[in-house]
Each structure stands twice: as structure tokens, then as C-alpha cells.
Short mmCIF file of C-alpha atoms in Angstrom, two decimals:
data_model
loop_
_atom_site.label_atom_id
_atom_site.label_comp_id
_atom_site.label_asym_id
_atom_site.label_seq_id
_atom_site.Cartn_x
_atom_site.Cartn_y
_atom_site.Cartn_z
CA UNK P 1 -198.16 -70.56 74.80
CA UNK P 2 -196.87 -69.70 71.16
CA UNK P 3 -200.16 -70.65 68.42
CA UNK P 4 -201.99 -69.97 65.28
CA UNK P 5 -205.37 -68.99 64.91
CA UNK P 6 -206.72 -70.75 62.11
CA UNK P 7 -208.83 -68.12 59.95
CA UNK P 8 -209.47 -70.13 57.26
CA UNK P 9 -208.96 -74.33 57.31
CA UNK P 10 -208.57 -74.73 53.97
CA UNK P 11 -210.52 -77.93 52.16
CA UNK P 12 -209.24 -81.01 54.36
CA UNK P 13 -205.96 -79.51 55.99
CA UNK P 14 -204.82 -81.79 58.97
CA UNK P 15 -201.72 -82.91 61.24
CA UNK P 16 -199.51 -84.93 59.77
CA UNK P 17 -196.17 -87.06 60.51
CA UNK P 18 -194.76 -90.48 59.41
CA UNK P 19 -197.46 -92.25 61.04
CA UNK P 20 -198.64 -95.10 63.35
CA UNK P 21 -195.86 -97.90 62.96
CA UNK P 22 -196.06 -101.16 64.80
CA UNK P 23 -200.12 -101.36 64.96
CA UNK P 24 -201.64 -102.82 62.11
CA UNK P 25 -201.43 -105.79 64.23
CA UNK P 26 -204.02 -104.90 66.52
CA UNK P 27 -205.87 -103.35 62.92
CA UNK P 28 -204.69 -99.76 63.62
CA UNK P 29 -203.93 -97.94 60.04
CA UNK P 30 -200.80 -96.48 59.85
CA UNK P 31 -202.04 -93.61 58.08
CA UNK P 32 -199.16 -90.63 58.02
CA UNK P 33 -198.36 -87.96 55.63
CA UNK P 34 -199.01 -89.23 51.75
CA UNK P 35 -195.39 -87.56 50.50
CA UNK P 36 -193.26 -88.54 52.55
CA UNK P 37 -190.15 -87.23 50.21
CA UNK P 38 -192.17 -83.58 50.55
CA UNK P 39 -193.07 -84.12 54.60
CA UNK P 40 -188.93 -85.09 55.00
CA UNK P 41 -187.44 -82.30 52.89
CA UNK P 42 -190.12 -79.50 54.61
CA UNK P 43 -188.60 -80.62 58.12
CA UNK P 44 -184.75 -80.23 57.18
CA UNK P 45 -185.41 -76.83 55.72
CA UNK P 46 -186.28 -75.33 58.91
CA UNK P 47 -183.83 -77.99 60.73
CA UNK P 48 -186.08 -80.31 62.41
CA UNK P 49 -186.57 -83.54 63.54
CA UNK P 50 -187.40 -85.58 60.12
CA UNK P 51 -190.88 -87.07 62.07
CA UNK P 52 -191.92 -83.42 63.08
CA UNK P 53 -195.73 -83.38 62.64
CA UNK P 54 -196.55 -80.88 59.85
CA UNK P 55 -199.37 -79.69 57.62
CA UNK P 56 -200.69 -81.37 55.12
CA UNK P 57 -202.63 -79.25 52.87
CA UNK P 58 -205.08 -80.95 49.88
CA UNK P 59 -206.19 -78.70 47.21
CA UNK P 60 -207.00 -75.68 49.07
CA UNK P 61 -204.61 -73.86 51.74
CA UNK P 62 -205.60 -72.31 55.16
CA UNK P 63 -204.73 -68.83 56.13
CA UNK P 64 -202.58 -69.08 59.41
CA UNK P 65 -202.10 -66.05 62.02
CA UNK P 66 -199.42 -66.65 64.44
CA UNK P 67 -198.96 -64.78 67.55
CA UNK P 68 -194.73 -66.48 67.76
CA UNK P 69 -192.08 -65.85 65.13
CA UNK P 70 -190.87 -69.04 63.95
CA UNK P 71 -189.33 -70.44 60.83
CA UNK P 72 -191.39 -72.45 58.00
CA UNK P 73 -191.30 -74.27 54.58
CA UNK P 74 -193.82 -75.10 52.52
CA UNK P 75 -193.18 -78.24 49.81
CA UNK P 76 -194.71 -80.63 47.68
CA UNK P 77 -197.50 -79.35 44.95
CA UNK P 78 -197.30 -75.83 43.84
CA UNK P 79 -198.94 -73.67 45.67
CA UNK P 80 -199.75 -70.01 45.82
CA UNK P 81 -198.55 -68.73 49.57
CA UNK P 82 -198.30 -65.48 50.54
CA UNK P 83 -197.55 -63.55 54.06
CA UNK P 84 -199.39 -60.27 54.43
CA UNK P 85 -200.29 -60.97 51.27
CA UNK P 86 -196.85 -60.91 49.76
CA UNK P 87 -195.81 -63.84 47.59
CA UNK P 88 -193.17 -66.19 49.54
CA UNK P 89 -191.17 -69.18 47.60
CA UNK P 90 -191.36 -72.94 48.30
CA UNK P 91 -188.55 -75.26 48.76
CA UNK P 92 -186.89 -72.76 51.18
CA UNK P 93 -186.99 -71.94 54.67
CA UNK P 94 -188.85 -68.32 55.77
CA UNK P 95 -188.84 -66.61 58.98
CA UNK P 96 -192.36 -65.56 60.04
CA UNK P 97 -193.03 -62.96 62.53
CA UNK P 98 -195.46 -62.25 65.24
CA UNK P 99 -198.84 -61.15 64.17
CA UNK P 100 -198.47 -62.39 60.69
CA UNK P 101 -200.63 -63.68 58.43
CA UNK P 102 -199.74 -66.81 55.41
CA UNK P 103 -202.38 -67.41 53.30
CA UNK P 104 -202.61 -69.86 50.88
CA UNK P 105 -204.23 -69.96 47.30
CA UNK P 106 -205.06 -73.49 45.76
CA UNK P 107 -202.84 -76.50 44.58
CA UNK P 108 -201.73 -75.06 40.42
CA UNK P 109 -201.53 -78.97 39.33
CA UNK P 110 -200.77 -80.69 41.85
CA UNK P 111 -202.88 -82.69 44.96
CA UNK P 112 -200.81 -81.80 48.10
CA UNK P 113 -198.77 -79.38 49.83
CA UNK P 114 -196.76 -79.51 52.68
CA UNK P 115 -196.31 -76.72 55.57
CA UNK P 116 -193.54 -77.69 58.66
CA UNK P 117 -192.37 -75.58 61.35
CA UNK P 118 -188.97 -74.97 63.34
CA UNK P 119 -191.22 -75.99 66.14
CA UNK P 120 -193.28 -79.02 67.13
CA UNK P 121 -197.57 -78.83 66.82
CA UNK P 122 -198.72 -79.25 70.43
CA UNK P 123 -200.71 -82.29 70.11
CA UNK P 124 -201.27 -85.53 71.65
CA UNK P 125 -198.87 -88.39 70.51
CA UNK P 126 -201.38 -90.83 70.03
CA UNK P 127 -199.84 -94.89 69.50
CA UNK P 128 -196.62 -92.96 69.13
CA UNK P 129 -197.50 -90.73 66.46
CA UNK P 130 -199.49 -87.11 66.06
CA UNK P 131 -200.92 -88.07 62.50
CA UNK P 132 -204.55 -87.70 61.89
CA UNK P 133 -206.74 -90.54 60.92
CA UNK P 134 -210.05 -88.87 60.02
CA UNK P 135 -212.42 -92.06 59.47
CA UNK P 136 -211.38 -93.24 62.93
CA UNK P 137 -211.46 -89.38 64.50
CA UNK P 138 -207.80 -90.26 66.00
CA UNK P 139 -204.97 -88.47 66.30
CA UNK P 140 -203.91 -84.99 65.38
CA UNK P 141 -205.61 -81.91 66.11
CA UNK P 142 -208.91 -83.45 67.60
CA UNK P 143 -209.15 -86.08 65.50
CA UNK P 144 -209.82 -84.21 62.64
CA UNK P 145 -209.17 -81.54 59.88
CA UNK P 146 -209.05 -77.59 61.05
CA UNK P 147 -211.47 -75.44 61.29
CA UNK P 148 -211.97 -71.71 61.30
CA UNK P 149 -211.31 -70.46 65.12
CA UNK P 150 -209.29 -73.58 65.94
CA UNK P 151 -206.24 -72.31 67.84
CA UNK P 152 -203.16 -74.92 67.44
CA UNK P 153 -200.24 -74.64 69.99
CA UNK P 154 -196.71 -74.64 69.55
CA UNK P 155 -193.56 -75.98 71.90
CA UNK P 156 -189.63 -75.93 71.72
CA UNK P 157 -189.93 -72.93 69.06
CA UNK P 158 -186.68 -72.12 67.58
CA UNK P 159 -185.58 -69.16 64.67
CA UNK P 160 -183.24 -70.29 62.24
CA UNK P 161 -180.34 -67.48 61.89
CA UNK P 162 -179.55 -68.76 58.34
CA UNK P 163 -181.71 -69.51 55.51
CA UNK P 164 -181.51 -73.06 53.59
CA UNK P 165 -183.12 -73.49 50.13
CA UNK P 166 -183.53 -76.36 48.36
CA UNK P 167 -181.23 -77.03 45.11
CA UNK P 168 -183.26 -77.18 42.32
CA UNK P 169 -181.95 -80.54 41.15
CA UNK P 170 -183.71 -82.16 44.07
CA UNK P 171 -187.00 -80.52 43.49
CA UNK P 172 -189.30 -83.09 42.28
CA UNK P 173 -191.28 -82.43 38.81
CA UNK P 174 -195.00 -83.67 38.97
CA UNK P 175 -196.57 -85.14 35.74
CA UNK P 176 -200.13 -86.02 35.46
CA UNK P 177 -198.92 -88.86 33.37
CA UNK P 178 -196.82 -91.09 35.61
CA UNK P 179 -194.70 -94.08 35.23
CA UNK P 180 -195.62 -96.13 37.80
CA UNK P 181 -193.09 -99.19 38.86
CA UNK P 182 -194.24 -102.41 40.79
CA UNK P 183 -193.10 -105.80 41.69
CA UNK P 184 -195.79 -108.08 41.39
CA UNK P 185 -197.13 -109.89 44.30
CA UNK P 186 -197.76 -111.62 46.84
CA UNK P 187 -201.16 -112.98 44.58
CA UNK P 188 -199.88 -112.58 41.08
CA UNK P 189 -200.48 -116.32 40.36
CA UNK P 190 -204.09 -115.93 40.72
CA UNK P 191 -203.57 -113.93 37.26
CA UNK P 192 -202.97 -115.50 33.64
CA UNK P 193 -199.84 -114.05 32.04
CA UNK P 194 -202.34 -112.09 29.95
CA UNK P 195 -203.59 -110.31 32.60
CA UNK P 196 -200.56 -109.27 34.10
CA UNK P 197 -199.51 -108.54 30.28
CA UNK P 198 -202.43 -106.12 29.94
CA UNK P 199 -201.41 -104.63 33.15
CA UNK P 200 -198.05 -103.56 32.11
CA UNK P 201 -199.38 -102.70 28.41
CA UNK P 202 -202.42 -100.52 29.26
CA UNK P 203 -202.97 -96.91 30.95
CA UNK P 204 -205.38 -96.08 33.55
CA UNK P 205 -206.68 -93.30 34.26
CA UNK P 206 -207.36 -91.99 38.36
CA UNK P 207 -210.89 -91.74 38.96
CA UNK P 208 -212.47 -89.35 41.23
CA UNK P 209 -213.00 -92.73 44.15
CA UNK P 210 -209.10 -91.41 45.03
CA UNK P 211 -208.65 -90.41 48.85
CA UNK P 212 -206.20 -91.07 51.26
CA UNK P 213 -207.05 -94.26 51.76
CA UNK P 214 -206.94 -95.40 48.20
CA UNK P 215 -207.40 -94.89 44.91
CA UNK P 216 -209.41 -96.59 42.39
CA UNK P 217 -208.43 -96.97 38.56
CA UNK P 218 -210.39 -97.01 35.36
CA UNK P 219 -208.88 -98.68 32.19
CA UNK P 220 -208.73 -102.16 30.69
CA UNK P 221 -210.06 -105.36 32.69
CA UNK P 222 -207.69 -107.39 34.43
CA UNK P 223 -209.13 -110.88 34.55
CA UNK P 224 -208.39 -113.62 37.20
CA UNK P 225 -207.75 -117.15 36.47
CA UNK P 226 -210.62 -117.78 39.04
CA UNK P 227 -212.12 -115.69 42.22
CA UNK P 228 -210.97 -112.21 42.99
CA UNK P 229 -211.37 -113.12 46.76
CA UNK P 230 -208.78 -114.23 49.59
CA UNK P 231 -208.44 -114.93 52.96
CA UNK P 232 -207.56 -111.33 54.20
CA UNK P 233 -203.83 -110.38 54.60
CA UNK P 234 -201.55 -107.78 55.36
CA UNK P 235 -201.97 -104.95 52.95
CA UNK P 236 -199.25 -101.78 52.81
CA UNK P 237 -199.28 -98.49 50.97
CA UNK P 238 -198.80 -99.20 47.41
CA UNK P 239 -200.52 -102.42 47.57
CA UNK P 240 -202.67 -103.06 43.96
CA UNK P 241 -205.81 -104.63 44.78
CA UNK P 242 -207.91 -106.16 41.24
CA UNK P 243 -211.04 -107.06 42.69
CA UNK P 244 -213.53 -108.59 40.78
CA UNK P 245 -214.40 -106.04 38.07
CA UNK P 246 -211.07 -106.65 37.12
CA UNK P 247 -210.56 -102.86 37.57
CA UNK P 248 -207.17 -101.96 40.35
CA UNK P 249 -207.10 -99.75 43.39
CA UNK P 250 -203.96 -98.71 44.57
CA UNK P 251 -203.71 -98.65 48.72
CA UNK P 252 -202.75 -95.45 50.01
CA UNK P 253 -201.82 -94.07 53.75
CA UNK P 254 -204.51 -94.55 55.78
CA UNK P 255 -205.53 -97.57 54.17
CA UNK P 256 -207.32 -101.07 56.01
CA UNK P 257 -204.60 -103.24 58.05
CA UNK P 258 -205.62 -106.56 55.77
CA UNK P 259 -207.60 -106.61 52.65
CA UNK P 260 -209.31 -109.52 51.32
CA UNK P 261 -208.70 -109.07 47.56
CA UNK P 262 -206.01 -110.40 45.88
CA UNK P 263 -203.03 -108.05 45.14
CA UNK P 264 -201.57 -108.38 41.88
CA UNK P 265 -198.88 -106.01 42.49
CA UNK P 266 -197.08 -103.96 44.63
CA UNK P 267 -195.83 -99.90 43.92
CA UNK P 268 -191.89 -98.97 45.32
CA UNK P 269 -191.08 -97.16 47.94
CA UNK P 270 -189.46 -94.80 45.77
CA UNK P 271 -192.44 -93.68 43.58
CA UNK P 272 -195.30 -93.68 46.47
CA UNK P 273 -194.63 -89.81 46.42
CA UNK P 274 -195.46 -89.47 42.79
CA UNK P 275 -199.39 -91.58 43.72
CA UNK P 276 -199.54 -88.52 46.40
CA UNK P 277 -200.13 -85.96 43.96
CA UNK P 278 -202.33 -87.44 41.40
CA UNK P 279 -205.12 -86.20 40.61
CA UNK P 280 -208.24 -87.58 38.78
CA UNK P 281 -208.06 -88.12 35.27
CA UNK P 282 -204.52 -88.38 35.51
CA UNK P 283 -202.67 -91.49 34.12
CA UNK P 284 -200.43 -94.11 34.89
CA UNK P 285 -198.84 -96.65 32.88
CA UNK P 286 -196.93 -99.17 35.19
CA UNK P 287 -193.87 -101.10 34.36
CA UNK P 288 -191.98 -103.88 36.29
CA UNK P 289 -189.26 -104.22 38.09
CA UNK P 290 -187.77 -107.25 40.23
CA UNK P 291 -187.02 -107.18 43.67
CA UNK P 292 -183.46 -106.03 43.26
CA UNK P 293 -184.03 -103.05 41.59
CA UNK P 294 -186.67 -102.13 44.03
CA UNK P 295 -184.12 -102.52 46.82
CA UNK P 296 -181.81 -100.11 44.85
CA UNK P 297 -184.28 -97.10 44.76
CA UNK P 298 -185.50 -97.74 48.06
CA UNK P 299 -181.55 -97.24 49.32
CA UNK P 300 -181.34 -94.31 46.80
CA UNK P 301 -184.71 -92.68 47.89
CA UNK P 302 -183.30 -92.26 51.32
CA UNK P 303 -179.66 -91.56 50.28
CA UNK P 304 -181.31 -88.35 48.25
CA UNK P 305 -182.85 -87.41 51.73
CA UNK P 306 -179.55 -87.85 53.65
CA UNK P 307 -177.80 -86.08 51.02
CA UNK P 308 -180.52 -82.90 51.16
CA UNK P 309 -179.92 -82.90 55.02
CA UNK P 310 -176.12 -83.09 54.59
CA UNK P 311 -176.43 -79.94 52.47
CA UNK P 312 -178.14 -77.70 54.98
CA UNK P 313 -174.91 -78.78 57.80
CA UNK P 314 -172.60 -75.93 58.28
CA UNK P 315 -169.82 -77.84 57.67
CA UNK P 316 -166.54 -76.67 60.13
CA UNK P 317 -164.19 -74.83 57.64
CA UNK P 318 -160.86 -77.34 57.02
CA UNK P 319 -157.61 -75.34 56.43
CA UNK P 320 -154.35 -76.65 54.26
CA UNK P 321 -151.19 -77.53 56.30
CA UNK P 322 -150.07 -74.81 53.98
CA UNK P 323 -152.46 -72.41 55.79
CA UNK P 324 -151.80 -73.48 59.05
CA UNK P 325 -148.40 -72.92 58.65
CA UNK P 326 -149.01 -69.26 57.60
CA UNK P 327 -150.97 -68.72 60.07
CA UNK P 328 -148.57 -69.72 62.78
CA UNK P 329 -146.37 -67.39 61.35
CA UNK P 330 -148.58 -64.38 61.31
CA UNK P 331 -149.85 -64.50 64.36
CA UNK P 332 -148.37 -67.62 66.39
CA UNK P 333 -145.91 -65.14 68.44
CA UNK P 334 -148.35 -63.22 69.33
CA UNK P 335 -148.94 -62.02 73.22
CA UNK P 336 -151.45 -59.98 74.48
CA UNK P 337 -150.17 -56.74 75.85
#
């Protein structure tokens, strides 16, 4: 069966895809990959499925061997990756052969990387999805992140005869000081306009509490007009909890099903990716935005994506009538001797 040997895991590399949806219910996390604009673009460079599990690699990167030639792309934070020690490029699909090695340096500035394959990781679907959930040891490769010796195993391997790179004007730039955009809500009127006004008029900074699960914020107090507590509900990824230091965390992937803090505000869809590769001490400043315009980028974020997939179609070539007409001409009367 085609694999990798896993020589080195890296700091927290583990199996990835869009995650668990339709369980919170019973209070399963929907964990999933943290970029998903990264995780998307990485699977139509080598012309998968957009849900094919992939790599998602924190910090540090592994150093694969693979005994299968296959096709890759690695996206999201800059990276150093090499094969056989040769620098490759990100953003662009790469054939790898049999018997070699891609090794991988540390993130530059950046919190995660993303490594998909023109083949599907040989894992159990688990609740309809292959992504890891370490703090419940579910899913992915054994419930947890690699480890040197691990072999993973590979199915429905394909080569891509043509090579698609990314255009640079869809390449995401990563700033360590974000602007962050929320609507507020659903518990924004246990807040006095103040508060929400300091919210909107103060940066804070990402502490080192930041995981996958969430990630706590250090700045100016956000005061409630009375208890920080509620009876728990529903909370999503991007959800701002202000419990009662008065000091946010932001909900992240493989955050809790319901939360029992209230939740001044909520992050878009479209700038989730941006929380993915903050790092602490970075800063964010938020700013609001109503539910309309929050609609808008959430159509737009996924037009970009449809767009980026459109451009890696080889399109049929469409001649003139003009052409078609010459062509006739030329070689219309044509018989084979």
C-alpha cells in the first residue's frame, strides 16, 4: 500500500479536513483544519476533492519519506520545505517521487502550514470526518499528532501531468497586526455601550493561552452591566467570549459545543483564516460590521475559492466561426487514401 514514513513529526503535526459537522448536538466538537481558505486552495492545487484530509503543520514541519510518487502543495504560513534537501515553492503543485524525502524547516512568521496530497490519507472516517481532535484522542491518525516511525497510508493516488500555481493576487498576506471584523451577538445587551465602545476602540494583544481550541486576549477590561455568566448555548468558531475579568477569548476549531459565558461578539467567516495564523503578542483591533455585510464576504470568501478552482480547469479551446470556416476549407475534403 503506497505510505510515508514519518522521520520526524514535527511539533503538533496532525490529520486534518473540514471537520465533524452535524454533532455538536450530541456535544461532539467540530474541530477541522483552522485555515480553511489555506486547507481549500492546498486541495485544488493538486486537483482534489476540496474535504481531502491534509496536514496541518504548527510551527515546526515533519520530514516525510514516501515510498509512492504523488503530487503535493504546501500553503498557508511560510514555510521553509525542501525535497532532498532542495528548496521547493508554496502555492503550487509538485510532483514527488518514490524514495523521496520533504523536509520542513519552521513557520518564518506565521502559525500554520498546510501540506495536501493528490491522494486521500488512509484513515478512519470517524462521525463523517478524518480530522483529529487531540483532547478527545478521536479521529485522524490514531487520535493524535505523528510521531517518528508512524507509517501513514495512502489510497486512490493519482500524478498530476500538468502543474497549477497559484496567482499571486490570491495569495493571502499575514500581518501580526490584524483587523479583526465582528457582528456583535447573540449577548451584546448584557454590555453597556461603553463596553462595546472600548471593544471596538482598544487593541489586544494574543497571549500565549492561544490553541486550537481558543484563544485568550490581553488588553483593556470589558465590563458587564451585571454577571458574566449564562445558561450555556451554542458556541461556533469565532465566537468572543468576555468572561468575568472582562478580558475576551476568541473560540477557535476544536472548541466546546456550548459555552456558558456570554458572547459579546461574533468574528466572519471571511477573516477566521487570518485568527489561524496569529501568533502571541500579535494584535488585533476589531471593527463592526452588520449582518449584511457579513453575508457579502461570506458569499465572496467562497466565490474567491470557486474562482481559484475555475483557474486550474483546462478549459476546451472555443474556435471563431471564422476559424471553423477555414478549417473546413483546409482540410474538410479531405479522404484518407
Amino acid at each position: 500500500m503506497p505510505s510515508i514514513k514519518v522521520h520526524k513529526p514535527g511539533l503538533c503535526t496532525t490529520v486534518q479536513d473540514i471537520g465533524r459537522i452535524g454533532y455538536q448536538q450530541f456535544g461532539i466538537p467540530v474541530s477541522g483544519v483552522m485555515d480553511e481558505f489555506a486547507f481549500t486552495v492546498a486541495n485544488y492545487l493538486v486537483e482534489s476533492d476540496k474535504n481531502n484530509a491534509v496536514l496541518e503543520i504548527p510551527f515546526l514541519g515533519p520530514t516525510l519519506e514516501f515510498d509512492f510518487d504523488v503530487t503535493i502543495a504546501i500553503t498557508g504560513g511560510e514555510i521553509q520545505a525542501k525535497i532532498n534537501n532542495q528548496d521547493i515553492k508554496m502555492w503550487e503543485s509538485i510532483n514527488v517521487k518514490k524514495g523521496d524525502n520533504l523536509s520542513f524547516g519552521s513557520l518564518k512568521s506565521e502559525m500554520r502550514a498546510y501540506l495536501a496530497f493528490s491522494a486521500e490519507i488512509d484513515v478512519p472516517v470517524v462521525m463523517g470526518s478524518k480530522s483529529t481532535l487531540l483532547k478527545s484522542k478521536l479521529g485522524g491518525f490514531e487520535g493524535r499528532q505523528l510521531k517518528m516511525g508512524d507509517i501513514i497510508n495512502f489510497k486512490n493516488v493519482k500524478v498530476l501531468s500538468k502543474k497549477n500555481i497559484l496567482d499571486k493576487k490570491y495569495v493571502p498576506t499575514y500581518s501580526h497586526n490584524q483587523n479583526i471584523r465582528i457582528v456583535l451577538g447573540p449577548q451584546d445587551d448584557y454590555f453597556e455601550e461603553s463596553s462595546i465602545k472600548t471593544m471596538l476602540e482598544n487593541k489586544y494583544q494574543v497571549t500565549k493561552d492561544a490553541d486550537r481550541m481558543g484563544m485568550r486576549l490581553a488588553g483593556e477590561v470589558i465590563k458587564h452591566k451585571d454577571k458574566a455568566d449564562i445558561i450555556s448555548d451554542a458556541a461556533v468558531f469565532g465566537s468572543i467570549q468576555v468572561p468575568g475579568n472582562g478580558q475576551p477569548i476568541i473560540l477557535l476549531a476544536d472548541r466546546q459545543t456550548t459555552g456558558g459565558y456570554t458572547k459579546i461578539a461574533t468574528v466572519i467567516k471571511a477573516d477566521l483564516p487570518k485568527l489561524a495564523q496569529m501568533l502571541p503578542n500579535d494584535t488585533i483591533q476589531f471593527s463592526l460590521v452588520n449582518i449584511e455585510e457579513a453575508q457579502k464576504e461570506y458569499r465572496e470568501f467562497y466565490r474567491i475559492l470557486d474562482e481559484i478552482k475555475e483557474s486550474f480547469v483546462v478549459k476546451p479551446r472555443v474556435y471563431t466561426e471564422k476559424q471553423l470556416y477555414v478549417s473546413k476549407k483546409l482540410f474538410g475534403n479531405r479522404r484518407k487514401k
